[in-house]
Protein backbone atom coordinates (compact mmCIF):
# COMPACT_ATOMS: atom_id res chain seq x y z
CA UNK A 1 155.50 100.90 91.25
CA UNK A 2 156.33 103.83 88.98
CA UNK A 3 155.80 103.77 85.20
CA UNK A 4 159.45 103.74 84.53
CA UNK A 5 160.02 100.91 87.11
CA UNK A 6 157.34 98.92 85.40
CA UNK A 7 159.12 99.32 82.12
CA UNK A 8 162.40 98.29 83.70
CA UNK A 9 160.96 95.19 85.33
CA UNK A 10 159.30 94.15 82.08
CA UNK A 11 162.52 94.69 80.19
CA UNK A 12 164.42 92.47 82.54
CA UNK A 13 161.91 89.66 82.05
CA UNK A 14 162.17 90.11 78.22
CA UNK A 15 165.89 90.12 78.23
CA UNK A 16 166.07 86.78 79.83
CA UNK A 17 164.09 85.23 76.89
CA UNK A 18 166.06 85.41 73.73
CA UNK A 19 163.27 84.15 71.55
CA UNK A 20 160.61 86.70 72.51
CA UNK A 21 161.17 88.71 69.43
CA UNK A 22 158.97 91.86 69.08
CA UNK A 23 157.88 91.96 72.73
CA UNK A 24 158.25 95.58 73.82
CA UNK A 25 158.87 96.41 77.53
CA UNK A 26 156.94 99.60 77.52
CA UNK A 27 153.88 97.95 75.88
CA UNK A 28 154.04 95.22 78.56
CA UNK A 29 154.23 97.99 81.30
CA UNK A 30 151.19 99.72 79.82
CA UNK A 31 149.13 96.59 79.75
CA UNK A 32 150.06 95.72 83.33
CA UNK A 33 149.13 99.22 84.49
CA UNK A 34 145.84 98.90 82.62
CA UNK A 35 145.17 95.62 84.48
CA UNK A 36 146.07 96.57 88.04
CA UNK A 37 143.56 94.24 89.58
CA UNK A 38 144.01 90.68 88.48
CA UNK A 39 141.14 89.02 90.47
CA UNK A 40 137.96 89.92 92.31
CA UNK A 41 139.74 89.03 95.54
CA UNK A 42 142.42 91.68 94.73
CA UNK A 43 139.61 94.19 94.47
CA UNK A 44 137.75 93.03 97.64
CA UNK A 45 141.00 93.36 99.68
CA UNK A 46 141.85 96.72 98.12
CA UNK A 47 138.32 98.23 98.72
CA UNK A 48 137.94 96.77 102.17
CA UNK A 49 141.00 98.79 103.15
CA UNK A 50 139.27 101.93 101.62
CA UNK A 51 136.14 101.41 103.63
CA UNK A 52 137.99 100.79 106.93
CA UNK A 53 139.97 104.05 106.51
CA UNK A 54 136.82 105.82 105.58
CA UNK A 55 134.98 104.52 108.63
CA UNK A 56 137.75 105.72 110.89
CA UNK A 57 137.73 109.12 109.15
CA UNK A 58 134.11 109.42 109.86
CA UNK A 59 134.44 108.49 113.56
CA UNK A 60 136.96 111.44 113.80
CA UNK A 61 134.75 113.77 111.78
CA UNK A 62 131.15 113.10 110.81
CA UNK A 63 131.49 115.58 107.95
CA UNK A 64 133.49 112.81 106.21
CA UNK A 65 130.53 110.69 105.42
CA UNK A 66 130.38 108.51 102.25
CA UNK A 67 127.78 108.16 99.39
CA UNK A 68 126.77 105.88 96.66
CA UNK A 69 124.17 105.31 94.02
CA UNK A 70 122.66 101.97 93.16
CA UNK A 71 123.50 100.71 89.66
CA UNK A 72 121.92 97.83 87.77
CA UNK A 73 124.43 97.48 84.95
CA UNK A 74 128.23 97.68 84.62
CA UNK A 75 127.95 100.48 82.10
CA UNK A 76 125.90 102.57 84.49
CA UNK A 77 128.34 102.06 87.31
CA UNK A 78 131.22 102.99 84.98
CA UNK A 79 129.61 106.15 83.75
CA UNK A 80 128.88 107.16 87.35
CA UNK A 81 132.50 106.90 88.44
CA UNK A 82 133.76 108.53 85.25
CA UNK A 83 131.41 111.53 85.93
CA UNK A 84 132.52 111.67 89.62
CA UNK A 85 136.23 111.89 88.59
CA UNK A 86 135.38 114.51 85.95
CA UNK A 87 133.40 116.82 88.20
CA UNK A 88 135.23 116.27 91.53
CA UNK A 89 138.68 115.15 90.52
CA UNK A 90 138.56 112.07 92.78
CA UNK A 91 136.44 109.22 93.75
CA UNK A 92 137.30 109.41 97.45
CA UNK A 93 134.30 108.54 99.71
CA UNK A 94 132.21 107.55 96.71
CA UNK A 95 131.04 103.98 96.42
CA UNK A 96 128.67 101.84 94.33
CA UNK A 97 125.57 100.15 95.77
CA UNK A 98 124.34 96.89 94.35
CA UNK A 99 120.57 96.60 94.96
CA UNK A 100 118.72 93.24 95.14
CA UNK A 101 115.57 95.21 94.15
CA UNK A 102 117.15 96.24 90.76
CA UNK A 103 118.53 92.83 90.17
CA UNK A 104 115.00 91.38 90.72
CA UNK A 105 113.35 94.07 88.57
CA UNK A 106 115.99 94.16 85.90
CA UNK A 107 118.48 91.25 85.79
CA UNK A 108 116.43 88.05 86.38
CA UNK A 109 116.03 85.46 83.71
CA UNK A 110 112.46 85.21 84.90
CA UNK A 111 111.82 88.68 83.82
CA UNK A 112 110.79 91.67 86.02
CA UNK A 113 110.19 90.46 89.57
CA UNK A 114 109.24 92.04 92.92
CA UNK A 115 111.93 92.31 95.56
CA UNK A 116 111.21 89.06 97.32
CA UNK A 117 114.42 87.06 96.67
CA UNK A 118 112.80 85.17 93.85
CA UNK A 119 115.60 86.06 91.40
CA UNK A 120 118.59 83.70 90.71
CA UNK A 121 121.09 84.04 93.53
CA UNK A 122 123.93 83.72 91.01
CA UNK A 123 122.82 86.99 89.40
CA UNK A 124 124.12 88.91 92.37
CA UNK A 125 127.87 88.01 92.17
CA UNK A 126 127.48 88.15 88.31
CA UNK A 127 126.56 91.86 88.61
CA UNK A 128 129.37 92.53 91.05
CA UNK A 129 131.80 90.97 88.52
CA UNK A 130 130.23 93.03 85.69
CA UNK A 131 130.47 96.25 87.50
CA UNK A 132 134.09 95.74 88.21
CA UNK A 133 134.78 94.69 84.67
CA UNK A 134 133.39 98.03 83.47
CA UNK A 135 135.29 100.05 86.21
CA UNK A 136 138.60 98.32 85.21
CA UNK A 137 137.77 99.07 81.56
CA UNK A 138 137.38 102.77 82.52
CA UNK A 139 140.88 102.65 84.05
CA UNK A 140 142.22 101.04 80.99
CA UNK A 141 140.57 103.58 78.65
CA UNK A 142 141.74 106.59 80.63
CA UNK A 143 145.29 105.29 80.97
CA UNK A 144 145.21 104.56 77.18
CA UNK A 145 144.55 108.17 76.56
CA UNK A 146 147.34 109.20 78.84
CA UNK A 147 149.76 106.86 76.95
CA UNK A 148 148.68 108.34 73.63
CA UNK A 149 149.16 111.92 74.86
CA UNK A 150 152.62 110.82 76.18
CA UNK A 151 153.59 109.46 72.70
CA UNK A 152 152.44 112.68 71.12
CA UNK A 153 154.46 114.67 73.58
CA UNK A 154 157.56 112.62 72.87
CA UNK A 155 157.12 113.09 69.06
CA UNK A 156 156.88 116.86 69.68
CA UNK A 157 159.84 116.79 71.92
CA UNK A 158 157.84 118.58 74.75
CA UNK A 159 159.74 117.86 77.91
CA UNK A 160 157.37 119.61 80.10
CA UNK A 161 154.48 117.71 78.81
CA UNK A 162 156.29 114.46 79.06
CA UNK A 163 157.00 115.10 82.72
CA UNK A 164 153.47 116.09 83.46
CA UNK A 165 151.94 112.99 81.80
CA UNK A 166 154.52 110.70 83.45
CA UNK A 167 153.45 112.21 86.75
CA UNK A 168 149.70 111.64 85.87
CA UNK A 169 150.37 108.02 85.08
CA UNK A 170 152.39 107.51 88.20
CA UNK A 171 149.71 108.96 90.37
CA UNK A 172 146.76 107.62 88.54
CA UNK A 173 143.54 107.16 90.64
CA UNK A 174 141.58 104.13 89.74
CA UNK A 175 137.78 103.99 89.16
CA UNK A 176 137.65 100.88 91.40
CA UNK A 177 135.68 101.78 94.48
CA UNK A 178 134.02 99.79 97.13
CA UNK A 179 130.67 98.03 96.36
CA UNK A 180 128.13 97.55 99.16
CA UNK A 181 126.34 94.47 97.84
CA UNK A 182 122.78 93.31 98.92
CA UNK A 183 122.67 89.62 99.79
CA UNK A 184 119.02 90.04 100.87
CA UNK A 185 118.15 87.56 103.64
CA UNK A 186 120.92 85.16 102.51
CA UNK A 187 118.81 83.17 100.10
CA UNK A 188 118.31 80.22 102.57
CA UNK A 189 119.96 79.00 105.59
CA UNK A 190 123.31 79.99 107.14
CA UNK A 191 125.18 77.56 104.82
CA UNK A 192 123.45 78.96 101.74
CA UNK A 193 124.36 82.47 103.00
CA UNK A 194 128.00 81.43 103.37
CA UNK A 195 128.26 79.94 99.96
CA UNK A 196 126.62 82.95 98.27
CA UNK A 197 128.79 85.28 100.34
CA UNK A 198 131.98 83.51 99.07
CA UNK A 199 130.82 84.04 95.41
CA UNK A 200 130.08 87.62 96.04
CA UNK A 201 133.50 88.26 97.69
CA UNK A 202 135.34 86.41 94.95
CA UNK A 203 133.61 88.69 92.51
CA UNK A 204 135.03 91.71 94.28
CA UNK A 205 132.58 92.75 97.05
CA UNK A 206 134.26 94.07 100.19
CA UNK A 207 130.92 94.87 102.01
CA UNK A 208 127.78 92.64 102.24
CA UNK A 209 124.44 93.80 103.50
CA UNK A 210 122.18 91.31 105.05
CA UNK A 211 118.71 91.72 106.53
CA UNK A 212 116.86 90.02 109.46
CA UNK A 213 113.89 88.89 107.46
CA UNK A 214 112.81 85.26 106.86
CA UNK A 215 114.59 84.29 103.64
CA UNK A 216 111.63 82.50 102.05
CA UNK A 217 109.16 85.30 103.10
CA UNK A 218 111.53 88.23 102.28
CA UNK A 219 109.84 91.37 101.21
CA UNK A 220 111.05 94.79 99.98
CA UNK A 221 111.79 96.93 103.08
CA UNK A 222 109.22 99.47 101.98
CA UNK A 223 106.33 96.99 101.48
CA UNK A 224 104.03 95.32 103.93
CA UNK A 225 104.16 91.72 105.15
CA UNK A 226 107.73 91.59 106.48
CA UNK A 227 108.61 88.73 108.75
CA UNK A 228 111.81 88.76 110.94
CA UNK A 229 113.65 85.92 112.51
CA UNK A 230 114.92 85.48 116.09
CA UNK A 231 118.30 87.10 116.76
CA UNK A 232 120.24 83.79 117.04
CA UNK A 233 119.17 82.82 113.53
CA UNK A 234 120.36 86.19 112.08
CA UNK A 235 123.56 86.05 114.13
CA UNK A 236 124.42 82.62 112.57
CA UNK A 237 124.24 84.25 109.04
CA UNK A 238 126.45 87.15 110.24
CA UNK A 239 128.98 84.58 111.33
CA UNK A 240 128.56 82.68 108.09
CA UNK A 241 129.55 85.95 106.15
CA UNK A 242 132.47 86.55 108.41
CA UNK A 243 133.82 83.03 107.83
CA UNK A 244 133.50 83.62 104.23
CA UNK A 245 135.57 86.77 104.38
CA UNK A 246 138.23 85.14 106.58
CA UNK A 247 138.48 82.00 104.58
CA UNK A 248 139.16 84.08 101.39
CA UNK A 249 141.71 86.26 103.09
CA UNK A 250 139.59 89.46 103.17
CA UNK A 251 140.23 89.84 106.91
CA UNK A 252 138.78 93.33 107.11
CA UNK A 253 135.62 92.60 105.09
CA UNK A 254 132.60 94.67 106.11
CA UNK A 255 129.32 93.29 107.22
CA UNK A 256 126.20 95.59 107.15
CA UNK A 257 123.40 94.31 109.41
CA UNK A 258 120.10 95.48 108.31
CA UNK A 259 117.02 95.44 110.56
CA UNK A 260 113.49 95.56 109.09
CA UNK A 261 111.88 95.44 112.49
CA UNK A 262 110.55 99.00 112.35
CA UNK A 263 108.03 97.96 109.64
CA UNK A 264 107.88 94.31 110.39
CA UNK A 265 105.08 93.13 112.73
CA UNK A 266 105.38 89.39 112.28
CA UNK A 267 107.73 86.55 113.04
CA UNK A 268 107.76 83.07 111.70
CA UNK A 269 108.96 81.40 115.04
CA UNK A 270 109.17 81.88 118.69
CA UNK A 271 112.82 82.17 119.79
CA UNK A 272 114.54 79.46 121.81
CA UNK A 273 115.03 80.64 125.33
CA UNK A 274 117.11 78.99 128.19
CA UNK A 275 116.92 81.48 130.95
CA UNK A 276 114.69 84.55 131.78
CA UNK A 277 116.08 87.68 130.13
CA UNK A 278 118.32 85.94 127.61
CA UNK A 279 118.27 86.94 123.98
CA UNK A 280 115.44 84.56 123.06
CA UNK A 281 113.35 85.65 125.93
CA UNK A 282 113.78 89.24 125.03
CA UNK A 283 112.63 88.51 121.46
CA UNK A 284 109.63 86.80 122.77
CA UNK A 285 108.76 89.57 125.13
CA UNK A 286 107.71 91.63 122.07
CA UNK A 287 105.12 89.05 121.05
CA UNK A 288 101.50 90.04 121.25
CA UNK A 289 99.94 87.53 123.78
CA UNK A 290 96.87 86.91 125.80
CA UNK A 291 96.74 85.18 129.11
CA UNK A 292 95.34 81.59 129.36
CA UNK A 293 93.33 80.84 132.44
CA UNK A 294 92.40 77.33 131.43
CA UNK A 295 94.84 75.12 129.57
CA UNK A 296 91.92 73.48 127.93
CA UNK A 297 91.31 76.66 125.99
CA UNK A 298 94.76 76.32 124.25
CA UNK A 299 94.07 73.29 122.00
CA UNK A 300 96.72 73.17 119.28
CA UNK A 301 98.31 76.37 120.38
CA UNK A 302 101.80 77.30 121.67
CA UNK A 303 101.95 78.52 125.28
CA UNK A 304 104.77 80.45 126.78
CA UNK A 305 105.54 81.35 130.40
CA UNK A 306 105.72 85.23 130.92
CA UNK A 307 106.31 86.33 134.38
CA UNK A 308 104.73 83.19 135.87
CA UNK A 309 101.70 83.44 133.66
CA UNK A 310 100.65 81.19 130.78
CA UNK A 311 100.45 83.26 127.72
CA UNK A 312 99.23 82.30 124.13
CA UNK A 313 101.02 84.22 121.36
CA UNK A 314 98.56 85.53 118.76
CA UNK A 315 98.88 83.35 115.74
CA UNK A 316 97.61 84.30 112.21
CA UNK A 317 96.03 81.79 109.73
CA UNK A 318 99.39 82.05 107.94
CA UNK A 319 100.84 80.36 111.03
CA UNK A 320 102.86 83.55 111.75
CA UNK A 321 102.98 85.25 115.05
CA UNK A 322 102.54 89.01 115.54
CA UNK A 323 104.38 91.46 117.58
CA UNK A 324 102.76 93.97 119.90
CA UNK A 325 101.95 97.30 118.17
CA UNK A 326 104.37 100.07 118.87
CA UNK A 327 107.38 97.87 119.64
CA UNK A 328 109.23 98.41 116.32
CA UNK A 329 111.74 100.99 117.58
CA UNK A 330 112.58 98.93 120.63
CA UNK A 331 113.04 95.81 118.50
CA UNK A 332 115.25 97.85 116.12
CA UNK A 333 117.47 99.00 118.96
CA UNK A 334 117.89 95.49 120.30
CA UNK A 335 118.53 94.18 116.77
CA UNK A 336 121.29 96.67 116.17
CA UNK A 337 123.11 96.32 119.48
CA UNK A 338 122.90 92.48 119.15
CA UNK A 339 124.30 92.55 115.53
CA UNK A 340 127.19 94.78 116.52
CA UNK A 341 128.07 92.65 119.42
CA UNK A 342 128.24 89.52 117.28
CA UNK A 343 130.35 90.65 114.26
CA UNK A 344 128.57 93.20 112.20
CA UNK A 345 130.45 96.51 111.41
CA UNK A 346 127.60 98.71 110.18
CA UNK A 347 123.93 99.00 110.71
CA UNK A 348 121.05 99.61 108.31
CA UNK A 349 117.74 100.68 109.88
CA UNK A 350 115.01 100.64 107.21
CA UNK A 351 112.56 103.34 108.12
CA UNK A 352 109.17 104.40 106.62
CA UNK A 353 110.26 108.05 106.06
CA UNK A 354 113.44 110.18 106.00
CA UNK A 355 113.18 111.87 109.45
CA UNK A 356 116.54 112.76 111.13
CA UNK A 357 114.98 112.98 114.53
CA UNK A 358 113.43 109.46 114.27
CA UNK A 359 116.71 107.95 113.24
CA UNK A 360 118.81 109.87 115.67
CA UNK A 361 116.42 108.75 118.54
CA UNK A 362 117.24 105.05 117.88
CA UNK A 363 121.02 105.67 117.17
CA UNK A 364 121.36 107.50 120.49
CA UNK A 365 120.02 104.54 122.29
CA UNK A 366 122.34 102.01 120.43
CA UNK A 367 125.35 104.38 121.16
CA UNK A 368 124.60 104.22 124.90
CA UNK A 369 125.88 100.55 124.55
CA UNK A 370 128.21 100.79 121.46
CA UNK A 371 129.48 104.28 121.15
CA UNK A 372 130.94 104.14 117.66
CA UNK A 373 127.80 102.53 116.12
CA UNK A 374 127.29 103.86 112.58
CA UNK A 375 124.73 103.51 109.93
CA UNK A 376 124.25 102.86 106.20
CA UNK A 377 121.08 104.66 105.29
CA UNK A 378 118.75 104.18 102.37
CA UNK A 379 117.78 107.52 100.86
CA UNK A 380 115.05 105.61 99.26
CA UNK A 381 113.00 106.50 96.08
CA UNK A 382 110.15 104.74 97.93
CA UNK A 383 109.92 107.91 100.01
CA UNK A 384 107.99 110.85 98.65
CA UNK A 385 110.72 113.25 99.51
CA UNK A 386 108.88 116.34 98.48
CA UNK A 387 105.82 115.53 100.46
CA UNK A 388 107.67 114.32 103.54
CA UNK A 389 109.84 117.27 103.89
CA UNK A 390 107.02 119.73 103.15
CA UNK A 391 104.98 118.09 105.88
CA UNK A 392 107.99 118.18 108.25
CA UNK A 393 108.28 121.98 107.66
CA UNK A 394 104.60 122.38 108.02
CA UNK A 395 104.50 120.64 111.34
CA UNK A 396 107.62 122.47 112.58
CA UNK A 397 106.15 125.92 111.68
CA UNK A 398 102.78 124.95 113.33
CA UNK A 399 104.68 124.15 116.53
CA UNK A 400 106.31 127.54 116.35
CA UNK A 401 103.02 129.22 116.03
CA UNK A 402 103.41 130.49 112.43
CA UNK A 403 100.61 131.55 110.25
CA UNK A 404 99.85 128.51 107.85
CA UNK A 405 96.59 129.80 106.45
CA UNK A 406 98.13 129.74 103.03
CA UNK A 407 98.79 126.04 103.14
CA UNK A 408 96.71 122.94 103.15
CA UNK A 409 98.73 120.10 104.71
CA UNK A 410 96.67 117.42 102.86
CA UNK A 411 97.67 118.94 99.49
CA UNK A 412 101.38 119.91 100.07
CA UNK A 413 102.39 117.92 97.03
CA UNK A 414 100.50 120.25 94.69
CA UNK A 415 102.59 122.14 92.18
CA UNK A 416 100.82 125.35 93.41
CA UNK A 417 103.22 125.24 96.31
CA UNK A 418 106.40 124.75 94.35
CA UNK A 419 107.36 128.46 94.50
CA UNK A 420 106.30 128.98 98.11
CA UNK A 421 108.46 129.80 101.09
CA UNK A 422 107.49 126.46 102.71
CA UNK A 423 108.63 124.46 99.58
CA UNK A 424 111.93 126.39 99.54
CA UNK A 425 112.61 125.50 103.25
CA UNK A 426 111.76 121.88 102.57
CA UNK A 427 113.98 121.73 99.50
CA UNK A 428 116.85 123.26 101.66
CA UNK A 429 116.25 120.55 104.27
CA UNK A 430 116.41 117.84 101.49
CA UNK A 431 119.64 119.43 100.09
CA UNK A 432 121.41 119.24 103.57
CA UNK A 433 119.75 115.96 104.74
CA UNK A 434 122.89 113.86 104.11
CA UNK A 435 125.23 116.30 105.91
CA UNK A 436 122.80 116.86 108.83
CA UNK A 437 121.97 113.14 109.29
CA UNK A 438 125.62 112.23 109.18
CA UNK A 439 126.29 114.81 112.07
CA UNK A 440 123.24 114.00 114.15
CA UNK A 441 122.11 110.53 113.36
CA UNK A 442 125.38 108.60 112.96
CA UNK A 443 124.95 107.91 109.31
CA UNK A 444 128.32 106.98 107.81
CA UNK A 445 127.10 106.02 104.32
CA UNK A 446 124.19 107.45 102.39
CA UNK A 447 122.98 105.60 99.33
CA UNK A 448 120.04 105.75 96.89
CA UNK A 449 119.01 102.17 96.17
CA UNK A 450 117.20 102.73 92.79
CA UNK A 451 118.27 106.05 91.17
CA UNK A 452 119.51 104.67 87.93
CA UNK A 453 116.23 102.69 87.52
CA UNK A 454 114.47 105.99 87.52
CA UNK A 455 116.86 108.03 85.51
CA UNK A 456 116.81 105.41 82.72
CA UNK A 457 112.90 105.65 82.70
CA UNK A 458 112.87 109.43 82.85
CA UNK A 459 115.42 109.91 80.10
CA UNK A 460 113.89 107.34 77.80
CA UNK A 461 110.50 108.86 78.23
CA UNK A 462 111.77 112.26 77.27
CA UNK A 463 113.68 110.96 74.24
CA UNK A 464 110.61 108.84 73.08
CA UNK A 465 108.29 111.81 73.37
CA UNK A 466 110.59 114.09 71.29
CA UNK A 467 111.86 111.53 68.58
CA UNK A 468 108.54 109.99 67.83
CA UNK A 469 106.89 113.31 67.92
CA UNK A 470 107.27 116.44 65.74
CA UNK A 471 110.93 116.95 66.75
CA UNK A 472 112.06 113.72 64.97
CA UNK A 473 115.79 113.38 64.78
CA UNK A 474 116.20 116.86 66.47
CA UNK A 475 114.77 115.28 69.60
CA UNK A 476 117.90 113.10 69.80
CA UNK A 477 120.45 115.61 68.41
CA UNK A 478 119.37 118.60 70.57
CA UNK A 479 118.57 116.78 73.79
CA UNK A 480 121.13 113.93 73.72
CA UNK A 481 124.10 114.21 71.34
CA UNK A 482 124.50 118.07 71.52
CA UNK A 483 124.34 117.97 75.22
CA UNK A 484 126.93 115.24 75.43
CA UNK A 485 129.31 117.48 73.24
CA UNK A 486 128.51 120.74 75.35
CA UNK A 487 128.89 118.86 78.80
CA UNK A 488 132.03 116.93 77.82
CA UNK A 489 130.40 113.50 78.15
CA UNK A 490 133.02 110.90 77.03
CA UNK A 491 130.43 108.62 75.65
CA UNK A 492 129.73 110.90 72.75
CA UNK A 493 132.75 109.00 71.36
CA UNK A 494 131.02 105.72 71.87
CA UNK A 495 133.60 103.73 69.80
CA UNK A 496 136.39 104.95 72.15
CA UNK A 497 134.35 104.22 75.29
CA UNK A 498 133.71 100.70 74.14
CA UNK A 499 137.49 100.16 73.79
CA UNK A 500 138.22 100.61 70.09
CA UNK A 501 141.38 102.62 70.65
CA UNK A 502 142.65 100.16 73.17
CA UNK A 503 142.09 97.41 70.64
CA UNK A 504 144.00 99.46 67.98
CA UNK A 505 147.01 99.81 70.29
CA UNK A 506 147.00 96.13 71.13
CA UNK A 507 146.93 95.42 67.38
CA UNK A 508 150.07 97.49 67.07
CA UNK A 509 151.80 95.62 69.98
CA UNK A 510 150.93 92.30 68.36
CA UNK A 511 151.36 92.93 64.66
CA UNK A 512 153.43 96.02 64.46
CA UNK A 513 153.24 97.93 61.14
CA UNK A 514 150.92 95.17 59.73
CA UNK A 515 148.13 96.10 62.20
CA UNK A 516 144.82 96.86 60.57
CA UNK A 517 143.40 99.68 62.80
CA UNK A 518 139.86 100.93 63.12
CA UNK A 519 140.81 104.50 64.21
CA UNK A 520 142.07 105.81 60.81
CA UNK A 521 141.02 109.00 58.90
CA UNK A 522 137.67 107.50 57.78
CA UNK A 523 136.51 106.77 61.34
CA UNK A 524 133.40 108.99 61.86
CA UNK A 525 134.34 109.47 65.49
CA UNK A 526 136.93 111.92 64.23
CA UNK A 527 133.94 114.25 63.77
CA UNK A 528 133.97 114.76 67.52
CA UNK A 529 137.73 115.51 67.90
CA UNK A 530 137.07 119.14 68.80
């Protein structure tokens, strides 16, 4: 609905209530436009549509891949989207990622925790709600600025500017974008997964990412000791999430099925199998077993039949069973095909390094069965990107027969190589990694899980070094405030960013001329007007 139509609609409601003295139709219209999304479910339905359209666009052209950064606080997510709109003019194909790792490390009431699903499960939907609260406030603030400019243009009688601003309001693009939210391994059984999924969807999440680890043994995907579950267990959780979406009317909600099988060499249980070759039998076929000639040797052990032979799966003192070495990729491929055949929409393969050839090799096999299979990929800070890509270039050049006498592969991380030809080639491969992987390896969505964790640490370290050192206050002024001014960072006017001007306008709506405003001539934010 256009701005003028909103005013007209509000005016008709007000006209029907004779006692509503002082209620202004245009003020109502402005408040409605500043609060476009009334509930989290409104957001989930809206953003699910965005993701579905983006997925179709990627299928037509892999150059149309999508991206996100992980954010651990609503303000960080808000500033990210404000920056994207400022630099690129649109938020299209840019999402938010909600990382379980960062919730564990930064948002748990227990204090910093490892990524092992020990944090409160309610902190996940709480962060989703917080992120969208800040994104909606970004809309409200930006529209407030447009309304103020419109009032000034009217006061000046500038018809051209009035028309421009009216068009800008009518065609306003929201900061609200899809969130891909990490539900870990579901925080329990399928029922627990369903209950948490509902809370996450009600908070606004249109896409939930779930992994095939055992929920009570869950580990970060880039650490050791990962334990997977049989496919039927994982499929039950995928179904639970789908039921949650459908119950809440988010019919096109997105499920991202993550497999940790590439780095997981353990399972907690042997899969149930009815017939040879069924899904349970395929899972069990990866178990590391030894043949038993005499049943008396198997006291207290589990024995399975494999090809007519009695086999004893190798069991650790932890009571976990181990898979045969070298089966990770095969298990990943089976995990992915099975997930897509049972309700998942996107895949996530957690790898140990960012290598396009490795990812593409698995995706090619998956696409033999499901041609439009696509991935969400973790461009993880757990990877040493500099070292990995310098090694990849070194190995490629070695294969080509190039002279590598100037390089020591074991020391490629050294700053001595930073200006070398090899380092330049590696950096170029890093720069184009997302584009190249989207084209070759079926990656629809690229994300960095923990970037704002690292940027917060880095920027705080730099400020502390300067401010508490010889630079003193200049350490803040030169490296923070002056840069905010020079680069047009809206937060330099932190009172405005926190909603002070919106509050002033509301005071005027409510109290008219009697309103006591904060934005008068003595407000020090006026020093940043230029």
